[in-house]
Coordinates of C-alpha atoms and ligand atoms in Angstrom, one line a residue:
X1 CA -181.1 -23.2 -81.7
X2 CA -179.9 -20.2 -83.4
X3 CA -182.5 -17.6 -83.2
X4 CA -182.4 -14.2 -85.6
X5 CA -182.7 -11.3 -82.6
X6 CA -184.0 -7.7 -83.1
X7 CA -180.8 -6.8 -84.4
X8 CA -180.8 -9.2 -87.2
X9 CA -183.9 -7.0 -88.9
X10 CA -184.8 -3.5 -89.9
X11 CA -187.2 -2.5 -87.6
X12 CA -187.0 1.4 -88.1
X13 CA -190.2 3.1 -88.8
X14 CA -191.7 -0.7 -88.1
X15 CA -194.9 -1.7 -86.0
X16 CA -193.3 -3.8 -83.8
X17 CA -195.7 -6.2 -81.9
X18 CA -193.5 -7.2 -78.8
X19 CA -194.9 -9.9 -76.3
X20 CA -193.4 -9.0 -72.7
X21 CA -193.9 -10.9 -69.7
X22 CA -195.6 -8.1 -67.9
X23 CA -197.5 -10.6 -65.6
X24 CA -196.7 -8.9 -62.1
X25 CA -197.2 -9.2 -58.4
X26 CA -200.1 -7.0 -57.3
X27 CA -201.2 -6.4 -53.7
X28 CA -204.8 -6.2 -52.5
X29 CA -205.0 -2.3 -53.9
X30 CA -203.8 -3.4 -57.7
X31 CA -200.4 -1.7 -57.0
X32 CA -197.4 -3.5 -58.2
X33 CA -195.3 -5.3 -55.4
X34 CA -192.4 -5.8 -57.9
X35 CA -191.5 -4.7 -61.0
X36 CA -188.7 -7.1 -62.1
X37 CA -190.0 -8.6 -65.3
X38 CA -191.5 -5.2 -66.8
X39 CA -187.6 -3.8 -65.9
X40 CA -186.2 -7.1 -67.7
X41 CA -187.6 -6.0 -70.9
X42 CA -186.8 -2.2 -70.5
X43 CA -183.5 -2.9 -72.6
X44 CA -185.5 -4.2 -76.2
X45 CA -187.8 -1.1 -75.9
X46 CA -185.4 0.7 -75.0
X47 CA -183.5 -0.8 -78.7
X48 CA -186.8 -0.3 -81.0
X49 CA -187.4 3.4 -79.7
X50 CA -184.0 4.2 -80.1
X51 CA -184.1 2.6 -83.6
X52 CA -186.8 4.4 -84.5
X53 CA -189.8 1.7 -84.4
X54 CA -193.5 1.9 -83.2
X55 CA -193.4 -0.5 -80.0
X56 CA -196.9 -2.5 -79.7
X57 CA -196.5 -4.1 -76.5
X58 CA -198.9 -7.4 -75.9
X59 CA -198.8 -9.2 -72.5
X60 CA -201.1 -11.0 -70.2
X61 CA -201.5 -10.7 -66.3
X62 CA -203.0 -13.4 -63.8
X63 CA -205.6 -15.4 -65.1
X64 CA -208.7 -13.8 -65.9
X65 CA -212.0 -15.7 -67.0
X66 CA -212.9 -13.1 -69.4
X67 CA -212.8 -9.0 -68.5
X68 CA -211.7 -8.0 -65.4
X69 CA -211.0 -4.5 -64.2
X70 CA -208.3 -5.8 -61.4
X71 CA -205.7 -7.3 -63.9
X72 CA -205.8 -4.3 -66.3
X73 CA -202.5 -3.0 -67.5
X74 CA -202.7 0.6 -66.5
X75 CA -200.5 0.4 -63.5
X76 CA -198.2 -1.8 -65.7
X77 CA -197.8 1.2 -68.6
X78 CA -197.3 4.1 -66.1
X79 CA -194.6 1.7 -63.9
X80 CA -193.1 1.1 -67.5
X81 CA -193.5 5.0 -68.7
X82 CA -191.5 5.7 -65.2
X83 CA -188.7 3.3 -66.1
X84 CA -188.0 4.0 -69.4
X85 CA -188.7 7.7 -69.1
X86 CA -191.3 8.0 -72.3
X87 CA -195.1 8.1 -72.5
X88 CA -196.6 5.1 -72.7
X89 CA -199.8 4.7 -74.7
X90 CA -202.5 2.6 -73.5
X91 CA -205.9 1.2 -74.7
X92 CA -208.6 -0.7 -73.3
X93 CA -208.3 -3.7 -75.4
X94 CA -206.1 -5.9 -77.7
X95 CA -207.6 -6.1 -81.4
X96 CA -210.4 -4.5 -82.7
X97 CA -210.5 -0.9 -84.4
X98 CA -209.9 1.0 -81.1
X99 CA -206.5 -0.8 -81.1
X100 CA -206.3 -0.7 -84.8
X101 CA -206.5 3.3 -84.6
X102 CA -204.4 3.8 -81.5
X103 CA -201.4 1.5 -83.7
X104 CA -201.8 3.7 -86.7
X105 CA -201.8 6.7 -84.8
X106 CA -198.4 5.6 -83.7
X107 CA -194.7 7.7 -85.0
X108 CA -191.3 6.5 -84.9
X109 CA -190.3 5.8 -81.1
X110 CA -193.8 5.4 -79.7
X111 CA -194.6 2.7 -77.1
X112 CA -198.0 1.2 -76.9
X113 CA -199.2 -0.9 -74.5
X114 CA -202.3 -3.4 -75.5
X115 CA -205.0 -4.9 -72.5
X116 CA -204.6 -8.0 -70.9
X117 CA -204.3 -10.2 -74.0
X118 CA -206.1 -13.1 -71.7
X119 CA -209.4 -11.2 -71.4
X120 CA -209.9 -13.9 -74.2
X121 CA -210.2 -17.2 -74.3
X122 CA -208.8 -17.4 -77.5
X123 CA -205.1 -16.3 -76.3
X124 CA -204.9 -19.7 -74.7
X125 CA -206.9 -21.7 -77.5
X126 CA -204.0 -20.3 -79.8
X127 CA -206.9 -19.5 -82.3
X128 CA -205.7 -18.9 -85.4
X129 CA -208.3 -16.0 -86.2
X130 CA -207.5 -14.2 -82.9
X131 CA -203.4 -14.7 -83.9
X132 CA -204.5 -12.8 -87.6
X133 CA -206.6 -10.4 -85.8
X134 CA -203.5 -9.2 -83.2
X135 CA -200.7 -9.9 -86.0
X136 CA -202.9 -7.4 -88.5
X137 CA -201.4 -4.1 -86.6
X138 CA -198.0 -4.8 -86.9
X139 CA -195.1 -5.3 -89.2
X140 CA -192.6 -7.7 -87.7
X141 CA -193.1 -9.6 -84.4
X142 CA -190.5 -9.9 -81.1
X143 CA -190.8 -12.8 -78.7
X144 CA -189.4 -11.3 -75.8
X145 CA -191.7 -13.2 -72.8
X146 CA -189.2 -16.2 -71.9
X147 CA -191.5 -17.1 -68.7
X148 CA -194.4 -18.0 -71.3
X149 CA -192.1 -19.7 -74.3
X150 CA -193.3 -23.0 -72.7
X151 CA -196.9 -21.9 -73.8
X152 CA -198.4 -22.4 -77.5
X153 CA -200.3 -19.6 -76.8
X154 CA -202.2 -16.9 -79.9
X155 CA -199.9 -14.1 -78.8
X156 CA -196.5 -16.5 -77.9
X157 CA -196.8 -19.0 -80.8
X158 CA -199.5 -18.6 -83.1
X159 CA -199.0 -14.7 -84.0
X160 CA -195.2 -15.8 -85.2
X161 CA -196.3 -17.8 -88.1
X162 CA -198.0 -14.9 -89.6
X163 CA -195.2 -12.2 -89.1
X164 CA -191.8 -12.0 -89.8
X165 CA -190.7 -13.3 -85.9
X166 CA -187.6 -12.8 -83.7
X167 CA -186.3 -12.5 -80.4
X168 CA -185.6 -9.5 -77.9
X169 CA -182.8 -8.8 -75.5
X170 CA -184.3 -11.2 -72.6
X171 CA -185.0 -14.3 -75.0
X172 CA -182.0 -13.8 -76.6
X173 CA -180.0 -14.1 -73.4
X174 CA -182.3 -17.2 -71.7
X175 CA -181.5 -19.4 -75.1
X176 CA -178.2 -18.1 -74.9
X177 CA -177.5 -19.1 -71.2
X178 CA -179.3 -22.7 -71.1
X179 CA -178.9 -23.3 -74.5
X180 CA -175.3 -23.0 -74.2
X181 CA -175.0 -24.8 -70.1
X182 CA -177.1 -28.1 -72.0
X183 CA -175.3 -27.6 -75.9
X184 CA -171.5 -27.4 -75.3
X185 CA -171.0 -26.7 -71.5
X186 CA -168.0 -25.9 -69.7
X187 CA -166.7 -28.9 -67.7
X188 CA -166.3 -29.8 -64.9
X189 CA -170.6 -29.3 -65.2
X190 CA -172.0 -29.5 -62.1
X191 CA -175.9 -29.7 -61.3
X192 CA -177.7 -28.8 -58.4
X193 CA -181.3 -29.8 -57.6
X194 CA -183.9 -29.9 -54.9
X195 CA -187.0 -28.4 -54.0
X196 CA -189.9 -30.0 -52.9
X197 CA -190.9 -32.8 -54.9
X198 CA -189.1 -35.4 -57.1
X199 CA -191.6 -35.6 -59.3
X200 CA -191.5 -32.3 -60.5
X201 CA -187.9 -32.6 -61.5
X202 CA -187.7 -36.3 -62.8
X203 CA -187.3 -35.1 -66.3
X204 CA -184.8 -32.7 -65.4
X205 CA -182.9 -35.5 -63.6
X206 CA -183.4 -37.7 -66.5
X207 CA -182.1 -35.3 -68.9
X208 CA -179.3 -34.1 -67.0
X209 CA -178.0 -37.4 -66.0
X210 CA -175.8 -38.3 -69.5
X211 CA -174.7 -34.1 -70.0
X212 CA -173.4 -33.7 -66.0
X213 CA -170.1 -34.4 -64.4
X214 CA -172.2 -34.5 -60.8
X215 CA -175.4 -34.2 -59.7
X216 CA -175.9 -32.6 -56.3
X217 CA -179.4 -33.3 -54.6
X218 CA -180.5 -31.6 -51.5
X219 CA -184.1 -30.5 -50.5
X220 CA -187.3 -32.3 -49.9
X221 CA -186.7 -34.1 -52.8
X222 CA -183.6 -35.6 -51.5
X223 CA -185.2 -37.5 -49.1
X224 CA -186.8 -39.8 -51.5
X225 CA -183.8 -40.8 -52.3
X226 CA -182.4 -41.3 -49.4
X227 CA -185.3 -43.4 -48.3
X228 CA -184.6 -45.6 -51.7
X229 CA -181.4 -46.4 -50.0
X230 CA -182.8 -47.7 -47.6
X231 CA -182.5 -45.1 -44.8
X232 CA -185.0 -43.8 -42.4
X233 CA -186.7 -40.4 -42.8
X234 CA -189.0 -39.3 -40.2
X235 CA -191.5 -37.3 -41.4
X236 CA -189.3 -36.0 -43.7
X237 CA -191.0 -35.2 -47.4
X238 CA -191.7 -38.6 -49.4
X239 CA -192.5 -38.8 -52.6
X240 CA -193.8 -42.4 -52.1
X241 CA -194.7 -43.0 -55.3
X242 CA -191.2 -42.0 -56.9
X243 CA -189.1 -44.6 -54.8
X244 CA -188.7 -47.3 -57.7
X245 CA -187.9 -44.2 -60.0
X246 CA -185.5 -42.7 -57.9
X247 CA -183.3 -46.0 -57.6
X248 CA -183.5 -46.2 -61.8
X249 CA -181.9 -42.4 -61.7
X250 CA -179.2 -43.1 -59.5
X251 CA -178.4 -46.4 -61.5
X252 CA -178.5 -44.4 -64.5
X253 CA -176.1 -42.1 -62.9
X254 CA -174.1 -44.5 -61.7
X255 CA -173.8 -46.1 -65.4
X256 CA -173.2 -43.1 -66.6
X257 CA -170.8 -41.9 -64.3
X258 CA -171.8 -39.4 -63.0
X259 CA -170.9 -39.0 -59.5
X260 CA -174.6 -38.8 -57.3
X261 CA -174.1 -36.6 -54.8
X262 CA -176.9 -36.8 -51.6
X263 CA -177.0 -35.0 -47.9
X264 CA -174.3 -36.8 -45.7
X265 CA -176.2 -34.5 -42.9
X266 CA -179.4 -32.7 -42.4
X267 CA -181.6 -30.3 -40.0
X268 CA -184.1 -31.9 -38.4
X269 CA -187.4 -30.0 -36.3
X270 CA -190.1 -31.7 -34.8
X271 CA -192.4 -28.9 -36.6
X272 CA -191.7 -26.7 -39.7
X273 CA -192.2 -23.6 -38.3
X274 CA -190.2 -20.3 -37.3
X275 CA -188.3 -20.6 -34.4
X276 CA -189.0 -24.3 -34.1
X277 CA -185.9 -25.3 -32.1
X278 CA -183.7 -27.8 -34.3
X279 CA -180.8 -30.1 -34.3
X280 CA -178.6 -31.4 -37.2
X281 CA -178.4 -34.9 -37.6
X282 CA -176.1 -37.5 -40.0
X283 CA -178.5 -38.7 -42.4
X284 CA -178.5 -42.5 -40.8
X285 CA -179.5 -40.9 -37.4
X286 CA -182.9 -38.9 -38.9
X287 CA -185.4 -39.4 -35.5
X288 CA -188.7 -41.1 -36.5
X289 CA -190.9 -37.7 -35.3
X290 CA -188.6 -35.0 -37.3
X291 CA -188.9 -33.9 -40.5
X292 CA -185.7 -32.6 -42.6
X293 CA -185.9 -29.2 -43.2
X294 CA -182.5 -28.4 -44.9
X295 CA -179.0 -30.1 -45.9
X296 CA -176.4 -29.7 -42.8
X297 CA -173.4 -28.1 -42.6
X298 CA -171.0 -31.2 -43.6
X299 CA -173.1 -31.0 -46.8
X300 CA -172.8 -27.7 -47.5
X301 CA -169.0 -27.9 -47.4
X302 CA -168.7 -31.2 -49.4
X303 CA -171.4 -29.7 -52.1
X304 CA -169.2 -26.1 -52.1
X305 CA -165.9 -28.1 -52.8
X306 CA -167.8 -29.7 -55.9
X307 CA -169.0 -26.5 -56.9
X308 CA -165.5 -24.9 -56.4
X309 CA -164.7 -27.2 -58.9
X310 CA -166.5 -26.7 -61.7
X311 CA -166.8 -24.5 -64.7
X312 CA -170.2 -24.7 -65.6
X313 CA -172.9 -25.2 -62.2
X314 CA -177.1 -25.0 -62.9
X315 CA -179.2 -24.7 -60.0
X316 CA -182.6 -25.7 -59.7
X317 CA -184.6 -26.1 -56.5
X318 CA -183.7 -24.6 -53.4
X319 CA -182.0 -27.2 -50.9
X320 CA -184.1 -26.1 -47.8
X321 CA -187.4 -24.5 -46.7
X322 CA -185.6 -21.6 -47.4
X323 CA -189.1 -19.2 -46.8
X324 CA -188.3 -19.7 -43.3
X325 CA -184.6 -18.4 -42.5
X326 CA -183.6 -20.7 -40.3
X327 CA -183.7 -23.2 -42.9
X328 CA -182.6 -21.2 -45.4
X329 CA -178.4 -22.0 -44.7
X330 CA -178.5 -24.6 -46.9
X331 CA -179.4 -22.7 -49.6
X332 CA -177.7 -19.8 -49.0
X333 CA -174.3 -21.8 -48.9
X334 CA -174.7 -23.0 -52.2
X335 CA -175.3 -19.6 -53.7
X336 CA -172.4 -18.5 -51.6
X337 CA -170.3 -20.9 -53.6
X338 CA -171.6 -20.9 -56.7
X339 CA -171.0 -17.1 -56.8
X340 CA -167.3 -17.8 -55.6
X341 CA -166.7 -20.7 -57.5
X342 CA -165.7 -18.4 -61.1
X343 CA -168.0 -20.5 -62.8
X344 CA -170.3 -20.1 -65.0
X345 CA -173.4 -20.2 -62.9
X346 CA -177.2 -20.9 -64.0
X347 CA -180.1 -20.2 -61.4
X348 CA -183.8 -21.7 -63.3
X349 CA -187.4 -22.4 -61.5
X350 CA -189.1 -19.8 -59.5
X351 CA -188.7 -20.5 -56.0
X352 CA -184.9 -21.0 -56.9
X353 CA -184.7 -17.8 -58.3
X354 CA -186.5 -16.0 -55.6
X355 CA -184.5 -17.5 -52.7
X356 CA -181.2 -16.3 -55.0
X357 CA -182.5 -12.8 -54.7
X358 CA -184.2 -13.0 -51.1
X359 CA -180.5 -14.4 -50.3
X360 CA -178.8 -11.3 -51.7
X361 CA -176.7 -12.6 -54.5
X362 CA -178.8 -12.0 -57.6
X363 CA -176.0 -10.0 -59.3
X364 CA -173.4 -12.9 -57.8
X365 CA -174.9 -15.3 -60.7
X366 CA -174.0 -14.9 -64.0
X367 CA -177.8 -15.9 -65.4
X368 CA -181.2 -16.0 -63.7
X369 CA -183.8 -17.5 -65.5
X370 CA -186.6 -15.0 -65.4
X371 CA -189.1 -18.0 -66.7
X372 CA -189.7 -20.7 -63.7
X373 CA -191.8 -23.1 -65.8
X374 CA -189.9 -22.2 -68.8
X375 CA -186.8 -22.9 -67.3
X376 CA -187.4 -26.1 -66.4
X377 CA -189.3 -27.4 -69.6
X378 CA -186.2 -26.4 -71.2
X379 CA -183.9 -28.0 -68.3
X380 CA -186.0 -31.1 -69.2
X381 CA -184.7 -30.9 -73.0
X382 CA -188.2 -30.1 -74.0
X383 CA -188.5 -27.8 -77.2
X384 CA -190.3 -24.3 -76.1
X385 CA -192.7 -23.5 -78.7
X386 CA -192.6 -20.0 -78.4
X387 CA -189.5 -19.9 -78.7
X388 CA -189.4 -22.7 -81.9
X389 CA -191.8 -20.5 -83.8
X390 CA -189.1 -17.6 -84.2
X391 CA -186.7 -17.2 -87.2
X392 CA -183.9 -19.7 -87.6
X393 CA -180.2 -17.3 -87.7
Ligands
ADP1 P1 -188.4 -24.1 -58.2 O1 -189.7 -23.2 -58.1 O2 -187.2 -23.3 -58.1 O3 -188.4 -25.1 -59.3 P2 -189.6 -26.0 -56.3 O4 -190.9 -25.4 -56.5 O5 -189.4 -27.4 -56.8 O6 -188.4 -25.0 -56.8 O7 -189.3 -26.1 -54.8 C1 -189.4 -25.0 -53.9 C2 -190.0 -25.5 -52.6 O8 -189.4 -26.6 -52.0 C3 -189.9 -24.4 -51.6 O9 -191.2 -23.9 -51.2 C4 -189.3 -25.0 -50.4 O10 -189.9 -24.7 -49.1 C5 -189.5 -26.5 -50.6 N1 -188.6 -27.3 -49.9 C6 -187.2 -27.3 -50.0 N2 -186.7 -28.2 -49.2 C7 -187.7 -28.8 -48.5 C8 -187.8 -29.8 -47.5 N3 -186.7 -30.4 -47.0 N4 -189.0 -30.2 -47.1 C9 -190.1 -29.6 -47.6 N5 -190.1 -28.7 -48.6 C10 -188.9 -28.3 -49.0
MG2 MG1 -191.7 -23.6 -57.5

């Protein structure tokens, strides 16, 4: 999956069509409440200015049914104009002659930033007219919106058949990263799971399972398994339906040989809740009126030796109700040896990635997925389409 990058073309003097990932946390005011992924592409348009190219930027931002003056992107072009210390050019829609002028306007090293691209339908419907109709403005095309690669989308996957199509900075580094964890890993290869429920991750598990040296499960999730072996719960999270399933995984592990690693110990409250008042319990003493909140101390020992161990460790799913900080130990002992371990560590899904940061060892990983869902479509060996559509090295 070896991907020509911005720096594989000429882009100087170009109309570069670039889709970001501009789709941002806004408070009840419209302002921004962080700008991670707009300063995660800052480094490609930073590149394409400095070369010399006319940046069209195309993103989209919530999910709008049709116009809507809330998720416009004119606090997104002045956050970006801040950050990358340039004007940024905006307009009040994404094809039609207003935009068509505003792109011809354009001279070397000017940014432009296009509306919303999901003010229509069409973005979604990957319609082939609305693809021609955004990919008529520009020269050369640059995926560089990882979190949506999992999306056949006009402006993702359509609008690179019709324009000479590579990656940015960001792509280039997410393919690199988890291409490289899944393609030719480092061993020892350790992988860490949880979250809520099992059957979010069961292809994940299932295509982890004959590419890991260990699988380490913590989390709700874990507690499916543990009921599969027979032990009692509480109220514990129960993916009911998933039982049956979860014995096949750890079969197929065991075939495999992969050594299946679950919670020897866990933290148990009678409600999940701050300050609920809790006690940590071996997993064959779980009381029949608590539910599991995290993995226990013994766990996060025996899980940090594995970790210590290996050379290559991906994380998905936070091992705790980690939004409450009591419960969050679990999890934060894991990052804690990950980021010691000297490995090279992977951090994918959302929630996983959040409680990495909220934790305080974002720069203690060597690679954060900024794409949740895309992360894990391509944890489950699924081909991204977005990122499929871009020119083969
Ligand atoms: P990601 O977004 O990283 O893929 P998930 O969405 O699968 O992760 O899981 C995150 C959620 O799992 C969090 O909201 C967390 O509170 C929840 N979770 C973790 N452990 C437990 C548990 N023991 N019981 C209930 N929920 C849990
Ligand atoms: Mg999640």
């Amino acid at each position: 999956m070896d991907k020509k990058t911005i720096r594989d073309i000429d882009v100087a003097g170009k109309r570069v069509l670039v889709r970001v990932d501009f789709n941002v946390p806004l408070d009840s005011e419209g302002r921004i409440t962080d700008d991670t992924r707009i300063r995660a592409v800052v480094p490609t348009i930073q590149y394409l200015v400095e070369q010399g190219a006319r940046a069209i930027l195309v993103s989209h931002l919530g999910r709008p049914k049709g116009v809507t003056d809330s998720l416009r992107l004119d606090p997104v072009a002045a956050r970006l104009s801040k950050l990358i210390g340039r004007p940024v050019a905006k307009v009040n829609d994404c094809i039609g002659d207003e935009v068509a002028e505003a792109a011809a306007r354009l001279q070397n090293g000017d940014i432009l930033l296009l509306e919303n691209v999901r003010f229509y339908k069409e973005e979604e419907k990957n319609d082939l007219e609305f693809a021609k109709k955004l990919a008529s403005i520009a020269d050369v095309y640059v995926n560089d919106a990882f979190g949506t690669a999992h999306r056949a989308h006009a402006s993702t996957e359509g609008v690179a058949h019709l324009l000479p199509a590579v990656s940015g900075f960001l792509m280039e580094k997410e393919i690199e990263y988890l291409g490289k964890a899944l393609s030719s890993p480092e061993r020892p290869f350790v992988s860490v799971l949880g979250g809520a429920k099992v059957a979010d991750k069961i292809g994940v598990i299932e295509n982890l399972i004959p590419q890991v040296n260990s699988l380490l499960i913590g989390g709700g999730m874990a507690f499916t398994f543990l009921k599969a072996q027979g032990k009692e719960i509480g109220k514990s999270l129960l993916d009911a339906d998933s039982l049956n399933l979860a014995k096949d995984l750890m079969a197929k592990a065991a075939r495999a040989g992969v050594a299946f690693e679950l919670p020897v110990d866990v933290v148990v409250v009678a409600e999940v809740e701050p300050g609920a008042a809790s006690q940590t319990v071996p997993v064959d003493a779980i009381p029949a009126d608590q539910y599991g909140v995290d993995i226990g101390p013994e766990t996060v020992k025996r899980f940090s030796e594995t970790i210590a161990g290996a050379k290559t460790v991906v994380w998905n799913g936070p091992m705790g109700v980690f939004e409450i900080v009591d419960f969050a130990r679990g999890t934060e002992g894991v990052a804690h040896a990950m980021s010691a371990s000297g490995a090279i560590t992977i951090v994918g899904g959302g929630d996983s990635a959040a409680a990495v940061e909220q934790l305080g060892y974002g720069d203690k990983i060597t690679h954060i997925s900024t794409g949740g869902g895309a992360s894990l479509e391509f944890l489950e060996g699924k081909a991204l389409p977005g990122v499929v559509a871009l020119l083969d090295r």
